Short mmCIF file of C-alpha atoms and ligand atoms in Angstrom, two decimals:
data_model
loop_
_atom_site.label_atom_id
_atom_site.label_comp_id
_atom_site.label_asym_id
_atom_site.label_seq_id
_atom_site.Cartn_x
_atom_site.Cartn_y
_atom_site.Cartn_z
CA MET A 14 81.98 111.88 114.83
CA GLU A 15 80.71 108.01 116.21
CA GLU A 16 83.75 105.48 117.02
CA PRO A 17 84.49 102.27 115.15
CA ASN A 18 82.67 99.48 117.31
CA ALA A 19 84.12 98.53 119.91
CA GLU A 20 82.66 95.04 120.13
CA ARG A 21 84.28 93.72 116.32
CA MET A 22 86.97 95.81 116.27
CA ASP A 23 87.74 93.06 119.29
CA TYR A 24 86.61 89.92 117.00
CA VAL A 25 88.66 90.97 114.10
CA ARG A 26 91.86 91.61 116.45
CA GLY A 27 90.85 88.10 118.18
CA LYS A 28 91.32 86.25 114.46
CA LEU A 29 94.17 88.21 113.59
CA ALA A 30 95.91 87.15 117.33
CA ALA A 31 95.42 83.41 116.09
CA ALA A 32 96.63 83.89 112.54
CA TYR A 33 99.82 85.44 113.65
CA GLU A 34 99.95 82.29 116.55
CA LYS A 35 99.86 80.25 113.40
CA GLY A 36 102.39 81.78 111.67
CA THR A 37 100.06 83.35 109.21
CA SER A 38 98.86 86.86 108.69
CA PRO A 39 96.33 88.07 105.80
CA ALA A 40 98.79 90.27 104.48
CA SER A 41 101.25 87.40 104.75
CA THR A 42 103.80 87.22 101.70
CA LEU A 43 105.74 84.46 103.24
CA ASP A 44 103.53 81.29 100.97
CA ARG A 45 104.70 84.24 97.71
CA ASP A 46 105.44 81.68 94.44
CA PRO A 47 109.58 82.86 92.94
CA ARG A 48 107.52 82.91 89.09
CA GLU A 49 105.10 85.74 90.83
CA VAL A 50 107.60 87.90 92.38
CA GLU A 51 109.77 87.93 89.57
CA ALA A 52 107.14 87.89 86.39
CA PRO A 53 103.66 88.25 87.24
CA GLN A 54 101.78 89.32 84.94
CA ARG A 55 102.95 85.74 83.28
CA TYR A 56 103.02 84.71 86.55
CA PHE A 57 99.00 85.33 87.14
CA SER A 58 98.21 85.02 83.74
CA GLU A 59 99.37 81.51 83.02
CA LEU A 60 97.20 80.48 86.72
CA LEU A 61 93.65 82.75 85.04
CA GLU A 62 93.59 79.93 82.88
CA GLU A 63 94.19 76.87 84.90
CA VAL A 64 92.11 78.17 88.40
CA ASN A 65 89.33 80.61 89.47
CA ILE A 66 91.27 80.84 93.29
CA GLN A 67 94.68 79.82 94.54
CA GLU A 68 94.47 79.27 98.17
CA ARG A 69 97.38 81.44 99.93
CA LEU A 70 98.70 80.66 103.89
CA GLY A 71 96.92 84.40 104.15
CA GLY A 72 93.41 83.00 102.96
CA THR A 73 91.33 82.11 99.72
CA MET A 74 92.69 84.11 96.77
CA PHE A 75 89.96 85.72 94.06
CA LEU A 76 91.89 85.57 91.14
CA ARG A 77 88.48 86.86 88.39
CA TYR A 78 87.98 90.36 87.72
CA GLU A 79 83.94 89.45 88.48
CA ASP A 80 84.20 87.33 91.45
CA SER A 81 86.29 89.42 93.45
CA LEU A 82 83.74 92.07 92.83
CA ASP A 83 81.14 90.34 94.19
CA LEU A 84 83.42 89.38 96.95
CA MET A 85 84.41 93.27 97.89
CA ARG A 86 80.28 94.46 97.78
CA ASN A 87 79.69 91.13 100.12
CA LYS A 88 77.94 92.95 103.29
CA ALA A 89 79.26 89.35 104.85
CA ILE A 90 83.65 90.49 104.82
CA VAL A 91 84.91 92.97 106.32
CA GLN A 92 88.02 94.23 106.34
CA PRO A 93 90.73 92.61 108.37
CA GLY A 94 92.48 94.51 111.19
CA ASN A 95 94.60 96.83 109.01
CA GLY A 96 95.47 99.15 111.98
CA LEU A 97 97.18 96.64 113.93
CA LEU A 98 98.61 95.22 110.66
CA MET A 99 100.67 98.27 110.06
CA GLY A 100 101.11 98.83 113.48
CA SER A 101 98.91 101.26 114.74
CA PRO A 102 97.05 100.98 118.22
CA ARG A 103 93.89 101.96 116.69
CA PRO A 104 91.80 101.24 113.77
CA LEU A 105 92.55 103.37 110.63
CA LEU A 106 90.13 105.98 109.61
CA PRO A 107 88.07 105.26 107.58
CA LEU A 108 90.11 102.10 105.94
CA ASP A 109 89.36 100.16 108.63
CA LEU A 110 85.11 101.14 109.15
CA ASP A 111 83.19 99.34 107.39
CA GLY A 112 78.97 99.80 106.52
CA GLU A 113 77.25 102.69 107.34
CA LEU A 114 80.26 104.58 109.78
CA HIS A 115 82.13 103.99 107.03
CA THR A 116 80.13 105.50 103.77
CA LYS A 117 79.64 108.64 106.37
CA TYR A 118 83.42 108.67 106.77
CA ARG A 119 83.74 108.43 103.22
CA LYS A 120 81.82 111.73 103.02
CA LEU A 121 82.38 113.30 104.68
CA LEU A 122 86.80 112.41 104.24
CA ASP A 123 86.10 112.31 99.61
CA PRO A 124 86.18 115.77 98.89
CA LEU A 125 88.87 116.78 100.49
CA PHE A 126 90.37 114.79 98.00
CA ALA A 127 88.19 115.60 95.43
CA PRO A 128 89.57 117.60 91.83
CA ARG A 129 88.72 120.41 92.49
CA GLN A 130 90.95 120.07 95.70
CA ILE A 131 93.62 118.99 93.53
CA ASN A 132 93.55 120.18 90.35
CA PRO A 133 94.85 123.78 91.53
CA LEU A 134 97.97 122.11 93.06
CA GLU A 135 99.17 121.50 89.64
CA GLU A 136 101.70 123.70 88.80
CA ARG A 137 103.02 123.75 92.47
CA ILE A 138 103.73 119.54 92.22
CA ARG A 139 105.28 120.25 88.48
CA ARG A 140 107.80 122.45 90.23
CA MET A 141 108.31 120.11 92.73
CA ALA A 142 109.11 117.59 89.53
CA ASN A 143 111.17 119.75 88.21
CA GLU A 144 113.51 120.59 90.62
CA LEU A 145 114.20 116.74 91.49
CA ILE A 146 114.38 116.81 88.10
CA ASP A 147 117.63 119.36 88.11
CA ASP A 148 119.17 117.63 90.68
CA PHE A 149 120.79 115.01 88.44
CA ILE A 150 119.73 116.18 85.00
CA GLU A 151 123.76 117.29 84.79
CA ILE A 152 125.19 113.89 85.58
CA GLY A 153 123.49 111.72 82.37
CA GLN A 154 122.83 108.69 85.00
CA VAL A 155 119.87 108.78 87.74
CA GLU A 156 119.14 105.86 90.47
CA LEU A 157 115.67 106.98 89.76
CA TYR A 158 114.10 105.64 92.84
CA LYS A 159 115.67 107.54 95.53
CA GLY A 160 116.44 110.23 92.34
CA LEU A 161 112.17 111.18 91.73
CA CYS A 162 110.10 107.77 92.33
CA ASP A 163 110.12 108.59 96.45
CA PRO A 164 111.22 111.71 97.18
CA LEU A 165 107.89 113.79 94.70
CA PRO A 166 105.30 111.74 97.01
CA SER A 167 106.72 113.00 99.90
CA ARG A 168 107.57 116.46 99.41
CA ILE A 169 103.54 116.57 97.52
CA PHE A 170 101.74 115.20 100.94
CA VAL A 171 103.90 117.37 103.29
CA ALA A 172 102.93 120.24 101.39
CA MET A 173 99.00 119.48 101.46
CA MET A 174 99.04 118.12 105.10
CA GLY A 175 101.30 122.08 105.61
CA LEU A 176 104.42 119.64 107.82
CA PRO A 177 107.99 120.82 107.37
CA GLU A 178 109.52 120.10 104.92
CA SER A 179 112.29 119.41 107.13
CA ASP A 180 110.46 116.65 108.47
CA ARG A 181 110.51 114.81 105.36
CA GLU A 182 112.81 111.87 105.44
CA ARG A 183 110.85 110.71 109.30
CA PHE A 184 108.35 110.18 107.60
CA ILE A 185 109.94 108.20 104.86
CA ALA A 186 111.09 106.18 107.49
CA TRP A 187 108.34 105.20 109.29
CA LYS A 188 106.36 104.39 106.50
CA ASP A 189 108.83 102.02 105.01
CA ARG A 190 109.90 100.57 108.31
CA THR A 191 105.38 100.59 108.91
CA ILE A 192 104.94 98.87 105.35
CA LYS A 193 108.46 97.98 104.14
CA PRO A 194 109.77 95.72 107.16
CA GLU A 195 112.36 92.89 107.31
CA GLU A 196 111.05 90.13 106.64
CA GLY A 197 111.00 87.47 109.40
CA ASP A 198 109.22 85.61 111.89
CA PRO A 199 105.90 87.30 112.05
CA VAL A 200 105.72 88.40 115.42
CA GLU A 201 109.24 90.11 115.36
CA MET A 202 108.37 91.31 112.25
CA LEU A 203 104.98 93.23 114.01
CA ALA A 204 106.42 94.37 116.59
CA GLY A 205 109.16 96.67 114.63
CA ILE A 206 106.22 97.68 112.80
CA GLN A 207 104.36 98.93 115.49
CA ALA A 208 107.14 100.49 117.34
CA ALA A 209 107.63 102.30 114.33
CA GLY A 210 103.93 103.00 114.24
CA ALA A 211 103.95 104.29 118.05
CA GLU A 212 106.72 106.50 117.07
CA MET A 213 104.65 107.85 113.84
CA ALA A 214 101.43 108.27 116.19
CA GLU A 215 103.26 110.38 118.82
CA TYR A 216 104.52 112.70 115.72
CA ILE A 217 100.98 113.18 114.51
CA GLY A 218 99.42 113.53 118.02
CA GLY A 219 101.91 116.36 119.04
CA VAL A 220 101.37 118.55 115.19
CA LEU A 221 97.90 117.77 115.89
CA ASP A 222 98.01 119.17 119.50
CA GLU A 223 100.31 122.78 117.76
CA ARG A 224 97.55 123.25 114.93
CA SER A 225 94.47 123.19 116.77
CA ALA A 226 95.96 125.53 119.33
CA ALA A 227 96.24 127.94 116.33
CA SER A 228 94.56 130.69 116.40
CA GLU A 229 93.32 131.05 112.06
CA VAL A 230 92.50 128.38 110.45
CA GLY A 231 94.78 127.69 107.48
CA ASP A 232 94.07 125.89 104.40
CA ASP A 233 96.03 123.02 104.45
CA LEU A 234 94.83 119.20 104.59
CA LEU A 235 95.19 119.25 108.28
CA SER A 236 93.50 121.81 109.28
CA GLN A 237 91.00 121.12 107.14
CA LEU A 238 90.82 118.17 108.36
CA LEU A 239 90.22 119.19 112.15
CA HIS A 240 87.18 121.80 111.28
CA ALA A 241 85.16 119.09 108.76
CA GLU A 242 81.76 118.44 108.87
CA VAL A 243 79.06 116.33 107.92
CA GLU A 244 75.73 115.86 108.95
CA GLY A 245 76.95 119.12 111.78
CA GLU A 246 78.83 116.35 113.45
CA ARG A 247 83.16 117.29 113.68
CA LEU A 248 85.80 114.51 113.94
CA THR A 249 88.30 114.53 117.51
CA LYS A 250 91.61 115.04 117.15
CA GLN A 251 91.86 111.75 118.16
CA GLN A 252 90.25 111.00 114.79
CA VAL A 253 91.65 113.33 112.90
CA SER A 254 95.30 111.51 114.31
CA ASP A 255 93.85 108.04 113.36
CA ILE A 256 93.33 109.51 109.43
CA VAL A 257 96.46 111.11 109.02
CA TYR A 258 98.41 107.79 109.74
CA LEU A 259 96.47 106.35 106.84
CA LEU A 260 97.31 108.81 104.37
CA MET A 261 101.16 108.89 105.71
CA ILE A 262 101.16 105.32 104.58
CA ALA A 263 98.92 105.45 101.72
CA GLY A 264 99.24 108.16 100.07
CA LEU A 265 103.38 108.27 100.59
CA ASP A 266 104.22 104.35 99.75
CA THR A 267 102.03 103.78 96.81
CA VAL A 268 102.69 106.42 94.37
CA THR A 269 106.13 105.77 95.00
CA SER A 270 105.88 102.36 93.91
CA ALA A 271 103.32 103.02 91.10
CA LEU A 272 106.08 105.88 89.65
CA SER A 273 108.73 103.56 90.31
CA LEU A 274 106.91 100.48 88.11
CA ILE A 275 106.09 103.01 85.65
CA PHE A 276 109.83 104.40 84.72
CA ALA A 277 110.80 100.84 84.69
CA ARG A 278 108.47 99.18 81.98
CA LEU A 279 109.18 102.89 80.02
CA ALA A 280 113.04 102.52 80.66
CA ASP A 281 113.16 99.01 79.39
CA VAL A 282 110.79 98.51 76.43
CA PRO A 283 111.84 102.10 74.09
CA GLU A 284 108.62 101.54 71.75
CA LEU A 285 106.74 102.45 75.20
CA ARG A 286 108.90 105.64 75.82
CA GLN A 287 108.66 106.71 72.67
CA SER A 288 105.43 106.72 71.73
CA LEU A 289 105.17 109.04 75.12
CA VAL A 290 107.45 111.11 73.93
CA ASP A 291 106.28 111.79 70.52
CA ARG A 292 102.82 111.46 71.82
CA PRO A 293 101.94 113.12 74.99
CA GLU A 294 98.65 113.42 74.56
CA LEU A 295 98.38 109.47 75.23
CA ILE A 296 99.83 110.09 78.48
CA PRO A 297 96.94 109.87 80.42
CA ASN A 298 95.80 106.43 78.94
CA ALA A 299 99.18 104.98 79.21
CA VAL A 300 98.67 105.75 82.94
CA GLU A 301 95.34 103.41 83.92
CA GLU A 302 97.83 101.13 81.15
CA LEU A 303 100.27 101.15 82.62
CA MET A 304 98.27 101.00 86.34
CA ARG A 305 96.67 97.86 84.63
CA TYR A 306 99.67 96.15 84.17
CA GLU A 307 101.48 96.65 87.03
CA ALA A 308 98.94 96.98 89.94
CA PRO A 309 101.46 97.80 92.47
CA VAL A 310 98.81 97.02 95.66
CA ALA A 311 98.41 94.19 94.35
CA SER A 312 95.87 92.44 96.66
CA SER A 313 93.41 93.08 99.40
CA SER A 314 92.29 91.04 102.06
CA ARG A 315 89.47 90.59 104.46
CA LEU A 316 87.67 89.17 106.91
CA VAL A 317 85.01 86.81 106.86
CA THR A 318 82.51 87.15 109.07
CA GLU A 319 79.64 84.82 108.42
CA ASP A 320 79.56 81.29 106.06
CA ILE A 321 79.11 82.58 102.64
CA GLU A 322 79.42 81.58 98.91
CA VAL A 323 81.12 83.64 96.16
CA GLY A 324 81.60 82.63 93.34
CA GLU A 325 80.71 79.46 93.30
CA VAL A 326 83.22 79.05 96.96
CA GLN A 327 82.40 78.66 99.93
CA LEU A 328 83.74 80.69 102.43
CA SER A 329 83.34 80.30 106.21
CA GLU A 330 83.15 82.91 109.06
CA GLY A 331 86.54 83.46 110.65
CA SER A 332 88.62 82.67 107.62
CA TYR A 333 90.09 85.80 105.57
CA VAL A 334 89.98 85.80 101.30
CA LEU A 335 91.72 88.41 99.09
CA ALA A 336 90.61 89.78 95.94
CA SER A 337 94.24 89.65 93.54
CA TRP A 338 94.15 93.01 92.05
CA GLN A 339 97.31 91.45 89.20
CA ALA A 340 94.76 88.50 88.37
CA CYS A 341 91.86 90.69 88.27
CA ASN A 342 93.31 93.04 85.45
CA LEU A 343 94.53 90.67 83.18
CA ASP A 344 91.36 88.50 83.21
CA PRO A 345 90.65 87.40 79.74
CA GLU A 346 86.85 88.12 79.33
CA ILE A 347 87.33 91.48 80.85
CA PHE A 348 90.81 92.72 79.12
CA GLU A 349 91.53 91.51 75.20
CA CYS A 350 95.40 90.39 75.14
CA PRO A 351 95.90 91.55 78.46
CA LEU A 352 99.52 90.64 78.77
CA ASP A 353 99.62 93.39 75.65
CA VAL A 354 100.27 96.72 76.70
CA ASP A 355 98.61 99.03 74.70
CA PHE A 356 98.34 102.81 75.26
CA GLU A 357 95.28 102.91 73.17
CA ARG A 358 93.69 100.61 74.86
CA PRO A 359 89.90 101.63 75.43
CA ASN A 360 87.69 101.94 78.59
CA ILE A 361 90.47 100.34 80.70
CA ARG A 362 88.25 99.61 84.10
CA HIS A 363 91.21 97.85 85.98
CA THR A 364 91.04 97.22 89.67
CA SER A 365 94.30 98.42 90.74
CA PHE A 366 92.34 101.47 93.56
CA ALA A 367 90.21 98.46 94.00
CA THR A 368 86.24 97.65 93.97
CA GLY A 369 83.55 98.09 96.16
CA PRO A 370 83.48 100.77 99.08
CA HIS A 371 86.58 100.99 100.21
CA ARG A 372 88.15 102.45 96.46
CA CYS A 373 91.43 104.22 96.90
CA MET A 374 90.04 107.69 98.42
CA GLY A 375 93.85 109.17 96.32
CA SER A 376 93.27 108.56 92.75
CA HIS A 377 92.57 111.24 91.48
CA LEU A 378 95.60 112.52 93.13
CA ALA A 379 97.55 109.61 92.23
CA ARG A 380 96.69 109.96 89.01
CA VAL A 381 97.64 113.31 88.57
CA GLU A 382 101.12 113.28 90.27
CA MET A 383 102.20 110.31 88.21
CA ARG A 384 100.69 112.40 84.73
CA TRP A 385 102.31 115.44 85.48
CA ALA A 386 105.65 113.72 86.70
CA LEU A 387 105.45 111.93 83.31
CA GLU A 388 105.07 115.26 81.36
CA GLU A 389 108.06 116.77 83.24
CA PHE A 390 110.21 114.08 82.54
CA HIS A 391 109.22 113.39 79.72
CA LYS A 392 110.24 117.55 78.24
CA ARG A 393 113.63 117.46 79.44
CA ILE A 394 114.57 113.54 79.23
CA PRO A 395 112.72 112.08 76.48
CA SER A 396 115.53 108.99 76.19
CA TYR A 397 116.57 107.38 78.91
CA TRP A 398 117.64 103.33 79.22
CA ILE A 399 118.26 100.51 82.08
CA THR A 400 121.87 101.42 83.16
CA GLU A 401 124.22 99.17 80.98
CA GLY A 402 125.56 96.30 83.76
CA GLU A 403 123.46 97.47 85.99
CA THR A 404 120.39 95.42 86.83
CA PRO A 405 116.93 96.97 88.69
CA GLU A 406 115.68 95.51 91.81
CA PHE A 407 111.92 94.72 92.63
CA THR A 408 110.19 94.26 96.07
CA TYR A 409 107.35 92.77 96.19
CA GLY A 410 105.56 92.75 100.36
CA GLY A 411 101.90 94.11 99.63
CA VAL A 412 102.90 97.06 97.66
CA ARG A 413 105.26 95.73 94.45
CA ALA A 414 108.13 99.01 93.91
CA ALA A 415 111.33 98.75 91.71
CA THR A 416 113.49 100.11 94.68
CA TYR A 417 116.53 99.98 92.50
CA LEU A 418 116.30 101.55 89.25
CA PRO A 419 119.92 103.14 87.76
CA ILE A 420 119.28 104.45 84.45
CA SER A 421 121.13 106.33 81.88
CA PHE A 422 119.67 109.19 79.92
CA SER A 423 120.79 112.07 76.94
CA ALA A 424 118.14 115.12 77.90
CA VAL A 425 116.78 117.49 76.02
CA GLY A 426 119.82 119.17 74.12
CA GLN A 427 122.04 116.72 75.18
CA ALA A 428 124.45 114.53 73.04
CA GLY A 429 122.39 110.88 73.01
C1 HEM B 507 98.83 104.51 92.32
C2 HEM B 507 98.34 104.73 94.04
C3 HEM B 507 97.72 103.92 95.14
C4 HEM B 507 97.09 102.94 94.28
C5 HEM B 507 97.86 101.65 93.63
C6 HEM B 507 95.80 103.21 95.68
C7 HEM B 507 95.69 101.84 96.11
C8 HEM B 507 94.10 101.78 96.51
C9 HEM B 507 93.92 100.06 96.81
C10 HEM B 507 93.98 99.33 96.42
C11 HEM B 507 92.76 100.59 98.14
C12 HEM B 507 91.89 99.45 98.77
C13 HEM B 507 92.67 99.00 99.64
C14 HEM B 507 91.44 97.56 100.39
O1 HEM B 507 90.18 97.66 99.58
O2 HEM B 507 92.06 97.37 101.56
C15 HEM B 507 93.04 101.60 98.17
C16 HEM B 507 92.43 102.46 98.90
C17 HEM B 507 93.14 103.78 99.98
N1 HEM B 507 94.30 104.75 99.20
FE1 HEM B 507 94.73 104.55 97.67
N2 HEM B 507 95.92 104.06 96.21
C18 HEM B 507 96.72 105.15 95.47
C19 HEM B 507 97.66 106.41 96.01
C20 HEM B 507 96.58 107.12 97.31
C21 HEM B 507 97.13 108.06 98.28
C22 HEM B 507 97.97 108.76 96.62
C23 HEM B 507 96.11 108.21 98.89
C24 HEM B 507 95.57 109.65 99.69
C25 HEM B 507 96.62 110.77 99.94
C26 HEM B 507 95.53 107.28 99.46
C27 HEM B 507 94.51 107.28 100.07
C28 HEM B 507 94.12 106.06 100.26
C29 HEM B 507 93.12 105.39 101.47
C30 HEM B 507 92.66 106.72 102.19
C31 HEM B 507 91.81 104.58 100.89
C32 HEM B 507 90.82 104.09 102.80
C33 HEM B 507 90.12 103.87 101.20
C34 HEM B 507 88.33 103.63 102.63
O3 HEM B 507 89.34 102.40 103.14
O4 HEM B 507 87.80 103.47 101.77
N3 HEM B 507 96.06 106.30 97.87
N4 HEM B 507 94.31 102.40 97.85
#
């Protein structure tokens, strides 16, 4: 398969280096308003009453649903160099591609994450959720981020990839160091991210060497990637490595974060939790509604390659733009009473998996992981709440999460 256009990658790199020199970056969280961190839904809802865009250190952020859709479909915007931002020495595939080459990669990769590939994993995923629940069900209390939200997606991922379970903790550490670095000086942060990324890339390279030397093609995702073809073309080992690097980052952290936010909300609002226990058939729509409301990946960022106008806003070549998925999901022109969490809300066209050509490739997997985890959890632990005297902690980097979630519960058959 063709390689990303080197000239364009240099252009992206140059702009990124200049942004870092100025003390900014497209993924900048440096100037985040404290009110946004505390209660993003209220913050963005109020902001939407006043403005359509917000200027940030990272660039111009679009808040409206329709504007953001137009922005993401505009051909004069490109990815801002996610590989570099996430510590990879190379572009991440397919995220760092644009245009026709991006479409070609998606054609090859989409079928590997389609429902017919993912749905047969149902029993295995439900079992993994139950094994984790077994570890704390007798205790009546758990810190749920570490107990379930963090380990479940990585167990699933390791199994799908055909990687050793014993290396799982290392993947979690790498992805945390690449996407949740200690905040501070942007240049130092980038150096730390790159060190973790280099270790991860080396590990992936080693596994791919072993896998491609194997005489038989396994049914795991890594083997499938090494043998996948589109229009008669195959991926090189390096390209598979660039894909796997992205999957480790995209597939491990996002579902963990989303699950943690969902459980935090349900533990905090007993009526919502009870409605799902009483009517588990609502869970699929509840997952969509909670994804709308929580929007764990708060925004997507792009680099503008020509002077353009979007939503009556002039954007100049070389500037960065963002679409705020969190704000789009609260746009009152699209969602009636956007601050209400309503599990029976019809036709929830949320943007939490982004819109446009880079729409999330793992959305089906993410959705079913969340549905099946909630169903299994509620069967055994229908009643749970935030542990008295404890306060959950929320972190808000590029991905928002409840990274400390102490809950107490009465399990089925236990006295409440
Ligand atoms: C709740 C969980 C998830 C959320 C909220 C989420 C969100 C997103 C978002 C917002 C994007 C767009 C990025 C951009 O515009 O620059 C994206 C892209 C992507 N996601 Fe997800 N994601 C989730 C789970 C997953 C999983 C489980 C996988 C795979 C194992 C995955 C794989 C990808 C890939 C490969 C892309 C890049 C697609 C492209 O560039 O064409 N995601 N995701």
